[in-house]
């Protein structure tokens, strides 16, 4: 059994997103000027920006452009290019003697940062956070120029949509010359019975010219703010060095972080020099234990559970890559409703706010670093697996940057209780894309690939050597979580040392090898790291104790990886790009949910008869057809049986759940009214769902979602209603909106159509609904929505 004790790394004080900063951190999201196109001297100091666009970050310029078949299908037919960002930064003279840093949560990609005309750093990888020291170039008490060049001219550099620009938050950080190092507070918790010992390591960086003597204090507060443990230690750190201060906190009757009750403590770290407080860090943390066993699967706090996971890319539909916490809260809340308890960050680290939400909401996270290593994968230009692929991508930077990028992911994200696995790669072993091996002459995988051994391609034995290096880098920073990878072709990987470099091994679409490889490699911990939606894939997890979970491809529809123009994305999600639950999501809920559930969906039976139509896991929630039309009604439930009612009368006999399909169905002729499925366990009614015949849309409803995350962004849910107030699923009304004291960021209906704009404040509904994303720019804000032949609606923001 592989046991992993929680280790959490906290951010430098001024970077703590949760908790007090005491003015040490300043947001730099506003007042940027943006120029799309390269400039020969774009980084010089005080460059005039007349005519440049005023923007606020997060900002993704690609999604704001018009998609076109002239661009690559892999990135959703959106353009890339080169862009320059500039803004002025006032740094008070009173800060002289302190350190000044700039912290970028994410810039895609190939960024170059200039400060007062001085190039201070480059970062090729677009998914990691990074920080630069501005202190040597500061003009104290004056206005300083900050410029960022973003070079995404190789815009077919990914197999999915990436976005372009400064797409996450930016911070200015002030710190004493003696301060907590970036991501420099770590703790590990040992839980024994009703006691926990929390060992805290704090890295103190001394950038002063003389030895520093400090006092480090750790306080652990419960959810009510009560201090439950304290420890203090004095330490000396030599000039120019970084020292580690170790402390232990004893905690009685700890509240453990789990899926049902994701309990979060607060760890406050303060650093004193004499009687002066010189730094502080505060962060929400959780205490839990992880066990991974080759025979018993996964246990959280000693309780065996199955990971009911989904893969998610980082885009948000109409918003592109721009990362907003409120948008992801809405999406994750809907995934939670489906019984989802685990998320895989396919195939790169996400924004910090994503992990904060997972900590708070009780999700398990597989944090993934890379999609390719030293050689590029195929990037499809004309459609998925169509024509000749391109080969741009991160691979050309891998040799120089992989260690630093893995370090950035692990050091930043190890503070999060939700993170339970580190993935060092996705499908890096895909047969002949690019690695090959003689075993391919007799074996294959369940995905489309180039068959047979190709000796002219890189030898697959390289995978073991690279995997060992990356795994070692992760373990140097965090021994509390297992190292994993998502293997595409276990048939080839099994001939290499790659699986042996991992603590737990993920199989993509290879359920047929579970039993075989469990017997051949009895010490290998196995799970499904990427899986199809079919019920057989779930049974391969549910019925095998040694398989601890699955990650469905995908949780949410995403931009890119298009099958061809004019489709902007991939639609295999349980949610659409607006975050709405799709019928396939309700089918998944019936497989995953712990409490009784039921869903009713319908579709027309083809003229060839019922036998010509497979049972659908994607039947819409609609009851509007021509009278007498033959309709198949399906019920997705986890109950023992269900019956069908129409206008209060039984029209479908009570049928038993079919474990082979997961679907109960009836064929009836359409009549208008209220159609209901009633599900039973024994003779007890356990769950129910109904759908009504609706009239035409005659009014519009707009609801502003609660702004629990405190940002300026607002989500407005627009719904088209009939006279009786029912949502009209067939409505596709066009809606235009005007914001007062705000800016419309985009409108998202979940459609795949790449020919229309999602950012021009005018869009059609789909399934009778859409989301409007608005950023408030004034204390009082409002949004007016109009639709032809429908009364206008105005809502306060």
Coordinates of N, CA and C in Angstrom, one line a residue, residues 430-445 449-457 492:
X430 N 1.7 7.8 -27.1 CA 0.8 7.6 -28.2 C 1.5 6.9 -29.3
X431 N 1.1 5.7 -29.8 CA 1.9 5.0 -30.8 C 2.1 5.8 -32.1
X432 N 3.4 6.0 -32.4 CA 3.9 6.7 -33.6 C 3.5 8.1 -33.6
X433 N 3.2 8.7 -32.4 CA 2.9 10.1 -32.3 C 3.6 10.7 -31.1
X434 N 5.0 10.8 -31.1 CA 5.9 10.4 -32.2 C 6.6 9.1 -31.9
X435 N 6.6 8.5 -30.7 CA 7.4 7.4 -30.3 C 6.9 6.1 -30.9
X436 N 7.8 5.2 -31.2 CA 7.5 3.9 -31.8 C 8.3 2.8 -31.1
X437 N 7.8 1.6 -31.3 CA 8.4 0.4 -30.7 C 8.1 -0.9 -31.5
X438 N 8.9 -1.8 -31.6 CA 8.6 -3.1 -32.3 C 7.3 -3.8 -31.9
X439 N 6.9 -3.6 -30.6 CA 5.7 -4.3 -30.2 C 4.5 -3.8 -31.0
X440 N 4.6 -2.7 -31.7 CA 3.4 -2.2 -32.4 C 3.2 -3.0 -33.7
X441 N 4.1 -3.9 -34.0 CA 3.8 -4.8 -35.2 C 2.8 -5.9 -34.8
X442 N 2.6 -6.1 -33.5 CA 1.7 -7.1 -33.1 C 0.6 -6.7 -32.1
X443 N 0.7 -5.4 -31.6 CA -0.2 -4.9 -30.7 C -0.7 -3.5 -31.1
X444 N -1.9 -3.1 -30.6 CA -2.4 -1.8 -31.0 C -3.2 -1.2 -29.8
X445 N -3.8 0.0 -29.9 CA -4.6 0.6 -28.9 C -6.0 0.8 -29.4
X449 N -4.8 5.5 -34.6 CA -3.4 5.7 -34.6 C -2.7 5.1 -35.8
X450 N -1.5 5.5 -36.1 CA -0.7 4.9 -37.1 C -0.2 3.5 -36.6
X451 N -0.6 2.5 -37.3 CA -0.2 1.1 -36.8 C 1.1 0.7 -37.3
X452 N 1.7 -0.3 -36.5 CA 3.0 -0.9 -37.0 C 4.2 -0.1 -36.4
X453 N 5.3 -0.8 -36.3 CA 6.5 -0.2 -35.9 C 7.1 0.7 -36.9
X454 N 7.5 1.9 -36.6 CA 8.1 2.8 -37.5 C 9.5 3.2 -37.0
X455 N 10.6 2.4 -37.4 CA 11.9 2.6 -36.9 C 12.5 3.9 -37.1
X456 N 12.0 4.7 -38.0 CA 12.5 6.0 -38.3 C 12.0 7.1 -37.3
X457 N 11.1 6.7 -36.4 CA 10.6 7.6 -35.4 C 11.3 7.4 -34.1
X492 N 2.6 -0.4 -25.5 CA 4.0 0.1 -25.8 C 4.7 0.5 -24.6

